[in-house]
Amino acid sequence: VVTAKRPPVIWLSFQECTGCVESLLRSSHPTLEHLLLDLISLDYSETLSAAAGHQVEEAKADSIKANKGRFILVVDGAIPTKDNGIYCKIAGKTALEILKETAPHAGAVIAMGSCASWGGVAAAGSNPTDAVGIVELLPKQKVVTIPGCPPNPYNLLSTVLYYITFKKLPELDEKGRPKFAYSRIIHENCERRPHFDAGRFAQQFGDDLHRRGACLYKLGCKGPETYANCPTVLFGETGAGTWPVGIGHPCFGCTEQKVGFQTPLFTLA
Ligand code: SF4
Ligand code: SF4
């Protein structure tokens, strides 16, 4: 059922791992039920819609028709472009076709995660399906990017609620990222920064300095070249230190197009 009162949202998932949706499911303010039942009308989501099959495809088509220029489109996952996009099909259509028949009618388009922003994991290494992000496929539209792998759910929620409240998008940087979330480098707000400044570096995982919270720069930390609010917003609602660097893993730059997925960690054979 399409409601006219709550702002309509259509969420399309393509070459993805569902980590972006899982990230949203772990947010608590607003709670997911408050978001879905009171604040927005989620008219289509492969993961969260109660309907399935023809029924949910109809709901999507009805929502696009009824809410032209008004609905918020969220996309997670990359789009394969090789061989006319046949490597990702939903309800008989390629991801390419679905994006192109949906995005031009949206009021706002948001790429959730690094895959939707610029290809991410699907485009890593030899990129066997010629996967790209939606920014590349929608050159005439303004696309908000919320990169991260997974991205922080509060960066999506804040963008959506800002748009609903002020009827415009928040200020974006040159890569389409909201400045409120991506204008500072990780290194600026990292709790290990005093160790960096004092020259105390972990040399290998599990060594004494690693155990004592020293800087992870020599283990490959990309915090000095990565823009994101991970150290201040944190993940998973479990308190101080709950972000990758906080628990002892170097930042691998997942919010940066030219850093995160160029690392050996994500180079596929
Ligand atoms: Fe999964 Fe990361 Fe891609 Fe999101 S950005 S779909 S979490 S691989
Ligand atoms: Fe900077 Fe990374 Fe060291 Fe933190 S752990 S201070 S982000 S280099």
XYZ file of C-alpha atoms and ligand atoms in Angstrom:
285
model
C 0.000 0.000 0.000
C 1.419 3.375 -0.975
C 0.968 6.071 1.644
C 1.041 9.722 0.711
C 1.778 11.039 4.180
C 5.088 9.580 5.196
C 7.972 10.347 2.799
C 8.318 7.403 0.424
C 11.607 5.538 0.203
C 12.578 2.906 -2.353
C 15.686 0.844 -1.505
C 17.301 -1.061 -4.368
C 19.949 -3.714 -3.671
C 22.275 -4.927 -6.409
C 25.773 -6.493 -6.244
C 25.979 -6.331 -2.471
C 26.496 -8.432 0.623
C 23.561 -7.026 2.672
C 26.091 -5.505 5.055
C 24.741 -2.044 4.288
C 21.207 -3.065 5.329
C 22.550 -4.973 8.335
C 24.322 -1.799 9.387
C 21.008 0.088 9.336
C 19.319 -2.697 11.317
C 21.756 -2.056 14.162
C 20.844 1.617 14.608
C 18.830 2.661 17.634
C 18.063 6.368 17.332
C 15.596 6.474 15.816
C 14.780 2.835 16.303
C 14.153 0.925 13.109
C 10.472 0.430 13.970
C 10.028 4.176 14.607
C 11.778 4.905 11.313
C 9.721 2.404 9.296
C 6.345 2.803 11.002
C 6.317 6.530 11.765
C 8.922 8.489 9.821
C 9.150 7.014 6.310
C 7.152 4.747 4.052
C 9.543 2.049 2.864
C 7.723 1.077 -0.308
C 10.327 -1.384 -1.589
C 13.212 -3.268 -0.030
C 14.354 -6.762 -0.933
C 15.397 -7.367 2.663
C 12.801 -5.516 4.723
C 9.563 -5.564 2.702
C 6.947 -7.964 4.040
C 5.714 -8.567 0.499
C 7.676 -10.541 -2.063
C 7.661 -11.451 -5.748
C 5.067 -9.822 -8.008
C 3.392 -8.126 -5.070
C 6.466 -6.146 -4.023
C 7.383 -5.328 -7.630
C 3.901 -3.878 -8.024
C 4.320 -1.838 -4.847
C 7.534 -0.381 -6.261
C 5.933 0.480 -9.607
C 2.924 2.066 -7.844
C 5.173 4.111 -5.582
C 7.296 5.413 -8.469
C 4.141 6.416 -10.353
C 2.468 8.064 -7.372
C 5.545 9.806 -5.975
C 7.413 11.139 -9.004
C 10.028 13.704 -7.995
C 9.275 13.056 -4.342
C 10.550 9.660 -3.267
C 13.992 9.019 -1.851
C 15.945 6.341 -3.697
C 18.566 4.452 -1.690
C 20.839 2.037 -3.541
C 23.284 -0.431 -2.049
C 25.590 -2.603 -4.117
C 27.425 -2.047 -7.376
C 26.026 -2.425 -10.896
C 27.611 -4.878 -13.358
C 27.907 -3.347 -16.824
C 29.599 -6.196 -18.716
C 27.459 -8.059 -21.278
C 24.592 -5.581 -20.877
C 24.515 -6.123 -17.145
C 23.289 -9.738 -17.146
C 25.269 -10.610 -13.995
C 22.683 -9.058 -11.683
C 18.997 -9.481 -12.489
C 15.918 -9.015 -10.329
C 12.405 -9.890 -11.478
C 13.701 -10.452 -15.018
C 15.407 -7.060 -15.342
C 19.052 -6.158 -15.065
C 20.260 -3.879 -12.297
C 21.169 -1.390 -15.038
C 17.585 -1.351 -16.343
C 16.076 -1.078 -12.868
C 18.341 1.829 -11.924
C 17.662 3.684 -15.150
C 13.893 3.304 -14.883
C 13.841 4.376 -11.230
C 16.514 7.005 -10.547
C 15.299 9.730 -12.962
C 11.973 9.895 -11.077
C 13.478 10.209 -7.576
C 13.572 13.410 -5.552
C 16.884 12.390 -3.996
C 19.292 9.568 -4.807
C 21.564 8.126 -2.130
C 24.334 5.588 -2.740
C 24.611 3.608 0.489
C 28.051 2.051 0.927
C 31.245 1.959 -1.102
C 29.860 -0.559 -3.634
C 26.983 1.714 -4.667
C 29.197 4.801 -4.526
C 32.028 3.642 -6.771
C 32.021 -0.131 -7.205
C 33.584 -1.272 -3.920
C 34.214 -4.976 -3.448
C 32.484 -6.043 -6.686
C 34.822 -3.769 -8.675
C 37.994 -4.807 -6.815
C 40.835 -6.723 -8.408
C 40.103 -7.865 -11.960
C 36.481 -6.650 -11.708
C 35.066 -9.596 -13.690
C 31.629 -8.043 -14.225
C 32.813 -4.466 -14.946
C 30.974 -3.330 -11.841
C 30.622 0.398 -11.231
C 28.929 2.635 -8.697
C 25.735 4.508 -9.478
C 27.513 7.884 -9.561
C 29.150 6.834 -12.833
C 25.814 5.694 -14.289
C 23.832 8.802 -13.346
C 26.038 11.649 -14.602
C 23.117 14.064 -14.901
C 21.816 13.526 -11.366
C 23.144 14.642 -8.025
C 23.914 11.479 -6.072
C 24.665 11.578 -2.364
C 27.357 9.044 -1.515
C 27.553 7.448 1.939
C 30.694 5.349 1.425
C 31.977 2.879 3.978
C 32.039 -0.887 4.173
C 29.687 -1.074 5.814
C 28.785 2.610 6.047
C 27.743 4.100 9.336
C 23.917 3.938 9.530
C 23.739 7.367 11.171
C 25.248 8.987 8.110
C 22.334 7.596 6.060
C 19.689 8.350 8.681
C 20.961 11.894 9.169
C 20.924 12.521 5.414
C 17.410 11.102 4.965
C 15.982 12.962 7.965
C 17.733 16.192 6.881
C 16.124 15.874 3.442
C 12.713 15.151 4.928
C 12.976 18.078 7.350
C 14.526 20.782 5.146
C 13.406 19.543 1.695
C 16.963 19.778 0.433
C 20.165 17.783 0.638
C 22.894 18.532 3.171
C 26.081 20.158 1.931
C 28.213 17.665 -0.005
C 31.917 17.426 -0.806
C 33.310 16.918 -4.321
C 32.704 13.146 -4.056
C 29.057 13.601 -3.054
C 29.676 12.807 0.620
C 27.762 14.820 3.244
C 30.232 17.242 4.797
C 28.760 16.765 8.272
C 30.121 13.208 8.226
C 33.115 13.218 5.887
C 34.952 16.511 6.351
C 37.570 15.322 8.874
C 40.202 12.621 8.511
C 40.099 9.615 10.832
C 43.566 10.548 12.113
C 42.264 13.841 13.573
C 39.916 12.200 16.057
C 41.610 8.836 16.638
C 42.190 7.863 20.263
C 45.590 6.407 19.264
C 46.779 9.796 17.964
C 48.851 10.672 21.080
C 50.872 7.507 20.384
C 51.407 8.592 16.765
C 52.608 12.000 17.940
C 54.934 10.377 20.490
C 56.295 7.875 17.948
C 54.895 4.765 19.644
C 53.917 2.321 16.898
C 52.763 -1.302 17.027
C 55.163 -3.253 14.804
C 53.044 -6.371 14.468
C 49.638 -7.651 15.550
C 49.701 -8.854 19.144
C 52.991 -7.261 20.155
C 53.250 -5.369 23.413
C 52.620 -1.932 21.867
C 49.643 -3.264 19.910
C 48.152 -4.652 23.122
C 48.736 -1.335 24.882
C 46.832 0.698 22.284
C 49.748 2.192 20.329
C 49.352 3.718 16.864
C 48.639 1.287 13.984
C 50.319 3.323 11.248
C 53.086 0.754 10.702
C 50.461 -1.984 10.373
C 49.042 -0.135 7.374
C 46.563 2.273 8.942
C 45.024 4.579 6.322
C 43.547 6.943 8.931
C 45.773 9.854 7.870
C 44.287 9.869 4.349
C 40.694 8.790 5.005
C 37.783 11.153 5.535
C 35.038 9.769 7.819
C 33.502 10.175 11.258
C 34.104 6.581 12.504
C 36.066 7.586 15.641
C 33.361 9.995 16.802
C 30.125 8.211 15.788
C 31.420 4.644 16.415
C 29.598 1.433 15.457
C 27.193 -0.988 17.057
C 26.059 1.082 20.068
C 28.353 -0.735 22.472
C 30.350 2.198 23.802
C 33.822 3.704 23.624
C 36.366 2.121 21.316
C 33.862 0.236 19.150
C 35.250 1.013 15.739
C 37.962 -0.802 13.754
C 40.979 1.167 15.008
C 39.539 1.159 18.523
C 39.564 -2.644 18.628
C 43.062 -2.905 17.140
C 42.592 -3.144 13.364
C 44.149 -0.512 11.128
C 41.772 1.668 9.131
C 41.812 0.437 5.512
C 40.245 3.548 4.035
C 36.874 2.083 3.065
C 35.282 5.525 2.652
C 37.828 6.596 0.038
C 37.492 5.680 -3.624
C 41.226 5.430 -4.243
C 42.316 3.906 -0.957
C 40.043 1.251 0.529
C 39.608 -1.208 -2.308
C 43.088 -0.843 -3.796
C 44.647 -2.590 -0.793
C 45.937 -6.189 -0.977
C 43.135 -7.149 1.426
C 40.601 -6.563 -1.345
C 42.603 -7.628 -4.385
C 40.807 -10.634 -5.815
C 42.725 -13.292 -7.734
Fe 28.614 -5.082 1.587
Fe 30.498 -3.239 2.032
Fe 29.358 -3.371 -0.356
Fe 27.912 -2.521 1.733
S 29.718 -1.482 0.850
S 27.253 -4.010 0.154
S 28.793 -3.738 3.409
S 30.625 -4.992 0.577
Fe 46.309 7.850 12.841
Fe 45.758 5.271 12.369
Fe 47.572 5.939 14.196
Fe 44.952 6.400 14.624
S 45.953 4.386 14.439
S 46.667 7.793 15.032
S 44.303 6.938 12.560
S 47.721 6.327 11.967
